[in-house]
Each structure stands twice: as structure tokens, then as C-alpha cells.
Amino acid sequence: MGAALGVSLLLPAAPAVAHNSLTGSNPADGARVATAPAQVELRFLSKLDPATTRITVVGPGQVPAAGGEPRFTGNRVRVPFAPGPAGEYIVGYRVASGDGHPVRGEVTFTLTTGVSSPAPSATPSASASPVAPTTPAQAGTPGASAPTTTGPAPAAAGNQDTPVWPWLLGAGLAVALGGALLLRRRRS
């Protein structure tokens, strides 16, 4: 019973960490589409900040396929799509969470019928440039921007921005259980 009380006292003390995450996309991740969409949409858990959000769209051969500037509406971002040849298209994203940690990932879809040459409006824009990884020093520096590179956004091999609260909760549970065992041993 003492351990349960210790655990319940620790739960409210765990900090609320707000990590943003992708909740959906149109086209859906892994979709095969015959008709090119007019735009690509990404939906996130939290509202997006245009100043800290970077979206890239590249097609076969790493050719930019963003047809203009991203448009933000709350937790959604829409990027005009400039289709090229049939093949896999990668939509890379980097967004900041409420606690300032960057969250990266990508969505892929396959265009089964493409156009022979990119549409004239496929002029790459600054926001359509791929994003380079952020160093730990840059991640904590307000106003720091990552330099752009010529490749697509890095693939998310899992969330590298693991929240701290599970570790704190685990440590608190271990301390509470250790304390309860110590008290029980002393009473015996």
C-alpha cells in the first residue's frame, strides 16, 4: 500500500511534455495514386508555427516537387504539388514541439502516372528546400536556423527526440519501491 501511495504522489509531479507528431496526410503514407493531387497535406497533433516548420517535397531523382509556398491552418500544412514523372515522392517535415524539440519524419506516396517534365510552377522556393539535421547546440538556441542541403529531409528511424518524463517517472517509481521495501524490512 505504501508503494501505491508513493507512486500516486509521483504521478502529478511528472512534467507535461508536449511533443508534436504527425497524425495524418493526404495522400496517405504509402498510398499509390494515379492522379496527381493539387496539393500535399500534413496534419499534426499540435498547431504549427510557420517560422519553425520546414516541409520538403521531392520526386524521383530527388527533383523538387513543391509547387509553391506552404500554407498553414492551425495544425495543418498544405503544399502545392508540382508532379513530375511516375515514381515515389517523399514529403519530409521538421516541426518544433511545444517544448522546443524538433520532430522530423517523412511521408511517401507513389504517383503511378506522371508527367514527362516538371510543371512550370515547380520553381523551388526557400521553404521547399530540404532541411539539414540540427545539431544539439542549434536545437536549444532560439532563432537558430538549420542550413539547407541538396538532399531530402532525413528519414525518421524512430523518434530520436524521446521525452524525458518516462525516464523520470521510472526513476521515481524505482525510488518509491525501494523506499517501500526498506520500510517493510525495518518493520520486520
Short mmCIF file of C-alpha atoms in Angstrom, two decimals:
data_model
loop_
_atom_site.label_atom_id
_atom_site.label_comp_id
_atom_site.label_asym_id
_atom_site.label_seq_id
_atom_site.Cartn_x
_atom_site.Cartn_y
_atom_site.Cartn_z
CA MET A 1 0.00 0.00 0.00
CA GLY A 2 2.90 2.33 0.79
CA ALA A 3 4.33 1.78 -2.69
CA ALA A 4 0.98 2.59 -4.30
CA LEU A 5 0.79 5.81 -2.30
CA GLY A 6 4.36 6.70 -3.33
CA VAL A 7 3.54 6.07 -6.96
CA SER A 8 0.38 8.16 -6.83
CA LEU A 9 2.32 11.03 -5.27
CA LEU A 10 4.88 10.91 -8.06
CA LEU A 11 2.44 10.87 -10.99
CA PRO A 12 1.29 14.51 -10.72
CA ALA A 13 4.92 15.59 -10.45
CA ALA A 14 5.81 14.27 -13.92
CA PRO A 15 6.17 17.22 -16.29
CA ALA A 16 3.73 17.51 -19.18
CA VAL A 17 5.89 17.36 -22.29
CA ALA A 18 4.16 18.37 -25.50
CA HIS A 19 5.83 16.62 -28.42
CA ASN A 20 4.13 17.30 -31.70
CA SER A 21 3.59 14.36 -34.03
CA LEU A 22 2.15 13.61 -37.45
CA THR A 23 -1.47 12.39 -37.25
CA GLY A 24 -2.23 12.00 -40.96
CA SER A 25 -1.55 13.06 -44.52
CA ASN A 26 -3.20 13.37 -47.90
CA PRO A 27 -2.09 11.39 -49.87
CA ALA A 28 -1.74 8.84 -47.07
CA ASP A 29 1.69 7.44 -46.24
CA GLY A 30 2.44 4.56 -48.64
CA ALA A 31 -0.50 5.38 -50.95
CA ARG A 32 -0.45 4.68 -54.68
CA VAL A 33 -2.25 7.40 -56.62
CA ALA A 34 -3.00 7.51 -60.35
CA THR A 35 -3.99 11.18 -60.49
CA ALA A 36 -1.58 13.73 -59.08
CA PRO A 37 -3.08 15.72 -56.20
CA ALA A 38 -3.16 19.51 -56.46
CA GLN A 39 -1.54 19.73 -53.03
CA VAL A 40 0.01 17.61 -50.31
CA GLU A 41 -1.42 17.99 -46.79
CA LEU A 42 0.15 17.03 -43.46
CA ARG A 43 -1.83 17.02 -40.18
CA PHE A 44 -0.18 17.22 -36.78
CA LEU A 45 -1.19 16.83 -33.16
CA SER A 46 -0.50 20.49 -32.30
CA LYS A 47 -0.70 23.86 -34.03
CA LEU A 48 2.23 24.56 -36.35
CA ASP A 49 4.50 27.59 -36.23
CA PRO A 50 5.36 28.66 -39.81
CA ALA A 51 8.67 30.11 -38.58
CA THR A 52 9.91 26.74 -37.27
CA THR A 53 8.22 24.35 -39.72
CA ARG A 54 10.08 23.08 -42.79
CA ILE A 55 8.40 20.96 -45.46
CA THR A 56 10.11 19.41 -48.48
CA VAL A 57 8.59 17.57 -51.43
CA VAL A 58 10.88 15.69 -53.79
CA GLY A 59 10.16 13.23 -56.54
CA PRO A 60 12.12 10.62 -58.48
CA GLY A 61 15.76 11.63 -58.86
CA GLN A 62 15.48 13.98 -55.87
CA VAL A 63 13.81 16.59 -58.09
CA PRO A 64 11.91 19.23 -56.06
CA ALA A 65 8.14 18.80 -56.44
CA ALA A 66 6.79 21.61 -54.27
CA GLY A 67 4.78 23.93 -56.48
CA GLY A 68 4.82 26.92 -54.12
CA GLU A 69 4.92 28.11 -50.54
CA PRO A 70 3.36 26.04 -47.74
CA ARG A 71 0.03 27.31 -46.35
CA PHE A 72 -0.68 26.86 -42.64
CA THR A 73 -4.05 26.44 -40.95
CA GLY A 74 -3.80 25.51 -37.27
CA ASN A 75 -2.34 22.00 -37.10
CA ARG A 76 -2.35 21.52 -40.91
CA VAL A 77 0.09 22.50 -43.62
CA ARG A 78 -0.64 22.28 -47.34
CA VAL A 79 1.99 22.47 -50.05
CA PRO A 80 1.06 22.89 -53.74
CA PHE A 81 2.23 19.79 -55.61
CA ALA A 82 4.12 20.02 -58.90
CA PRO A 83 4.08 16.46 -60.28
CA GLY A 84 6.88 15.05 -62.35
CA PRO A 85 7.41 11.53 -63.64
CA ALA A 86 5.74 8.48 -62.16
CA GLY A 87 7.51 7.16 -59.10
CA GLU A 88 7.96 7.67 -55.38
CA TYR A 89 7.52 11.12 -53.86
CA ILE A 90 8.87 11.96 -50.42
CA VAL A 91 7.33 14.64 -48.21
CA GLY A 92 9.84 15.47 -45.48
CA TYR A 93 8.92 17.52 -42.44
CA ARG A 94 10.58 19.14 -39.47
CA VAL A 95 8.36 20.79 -36.88
CA ALA A 96 9.04 22.18 -33.42
CA SER A 97 7.19 20.83 -30.41
CA GLY A 98 5.78 22.99 -27.64
CA ASP A 99 8.91 22.27 -25.59
CA GLY A 100 11.18 23.34 -28.48
CA HIS A 101 12.38 19.87 -29.53
CA PRO A 102 12.38 19.28 -33.30
CA VAL A 103 10.37 16.37 -34.66
CA ARG A 104 11.37 15.01 -38.08
CA GLY A 105 9.90 12.46 -40.39
CA GLU A 106 8.63 11.76 -43.85
CA VAL A 107 5.61 10.52 -45.74
CA THR A 108 5.95 8.73 -49.06
CA PHE A 109 3.47 8.08 -51.82
CA THR A 110 3.78 6.69 -55.32
CA LEU A 111 2.43 8.50 -58.36
CA THR A 112 1.59 5.75 -60.85
CA THR A 113 1.11 8.08 -63.83
CA GLY A 114 3.25 11.17 -64.07
CA VAL A 115 4.08 13.96 -66.46
CA SER A 116 7.12 13.87 -68.73
CA SER A 117 8.60 17.14 -67.44
CA PRO A 118 8.02 19.17 -64.28
CA ALA A 119 5.27 21.75 -64.39
CA PRO A 120 6.46 25.35 -64.99
CA SER A 121 5.30 26.38 -61.49
CA ALA A 122 7.71 23.88 -59.91
CA THR A 123 10.21 26.63 -59.13
CA PRO A 124 11.84 25.66 -55.85
CA SER A 125 11.27 28.12 -53.03
CA ALA A 126 13.28 28.71 -49.88
CA SER A 127 10.75 26.79 -47.80
CA ALA A 128 10.77 23.93 -50.29
CA SER A 129 14.49 23.39 -49.76
CA PRO A 130 15.39 20.20 -47.94
CA VAL A 131 16.35 20.58 -44.30
CA ALA A 132 19.70 19.58 -42.82
CA PRO A 133 19.78 17.90 -39.42
CA THR A 134 20.02 20.26 -36.47
CA THR A 135 22.92 19.94 -34.08
CA PRO A 136 22.13 19.72 -30.36
CA ALA A 137 23.55 23.23 -29.89
CA GLN A 138 21.20 24.63 -32.55
CA ALA A 139 18.15 22.81 -31.19
CA GLY A 140 18.30 24.74 -27.92
CA THR A 141 19.21 28.09 -29.44
CA PRO A 142 16.24 30.37 -30.10
CA GLY A 143 16.28 31.75 -33.62
CA ALA A 144 18.86 29.25 -34.84
CA SER A 145 18.06 28.01 -38.32
CA ALA A 146 19.42 24.91 -39.94
CA PRO A 147 21.36 25.30 -43.19
CA THR A 148 19.81 23.79 -46.26
CA THR A 149 21.33 20.91 -48.20
CA THR A 150 20.65 19.31 -51.54
CA GLY A 151 19.16 16.02 -50.27
CA PRO A 152 15.74 15.16 -48.89
CA ALA A 153 14.85 15.50 -45.24
CA PRO A 154 16.37 12.68 -43.23
CA ALA A 155 14.19 9.63 -42.71
CA ALA A 156 12.94 9.14 -39.20
CA ALA A 157 14.47 5.93 -37.91
CA GLY A 158 12.27 6.25 -34.86
CA ASN A 159 11.67 9.27 -32.71
CA GLN A 160 15.12 10.43 -31.64
CA ASP A 161 13.53 13.16 -29.52
CA THR A 162 12.36 10.84 -26.76
CA PRO A 163 10.60 12.72 -23.97
CA VAL A 164 12.28 12.84 -20.57
CA TRP A 165 9.16 12.27 -18.46
CA PRO A 166 9.06 8.44 -18.88
CA TRP A 167 12.62 8.22 -17.55
CA LEU A 168 11.78 10.50 -14.63
CA LEU A 169 8.65 8.50 -13.88
CA GLY A 170 10.61 5.23 -13.98
CA ALA A 171 13.27 6.61 -11.66
CA GLY A 172 10.59 7.90 -9.29
CA LEU A 173 8.90 4.50 -9.27
CA ALA A 174 12.20 2.77 -8.53
CA VAL A 175 12.88 5.14 -5.62
CA ALA A 176 9.34 4.69 -4.26
CA LEU A 177 9.52 0.89 -4.48
CA GLY A 178 12.98 0.87 -2.90
CA GLY A 179 11.72 3.07 -0.07
CA ALA A 180 8.70 0.83 0.48
CA LEU A 181 10.90 -2.28 0.61
CA LEU A 182 13.28 -0.56 3.04
CA LEU A 183 10.38 0.42 5.33
CA ARG A 184 8.98 -3.10 5.20
CA ARG A 185 12.38 -4.60 6.03
CA ARG A 186 12.80 -2.25 9.03
CA ARG A 187 9.37 -3.19 10.40
CA SER A 188 10.20 -6.91 10.28
#
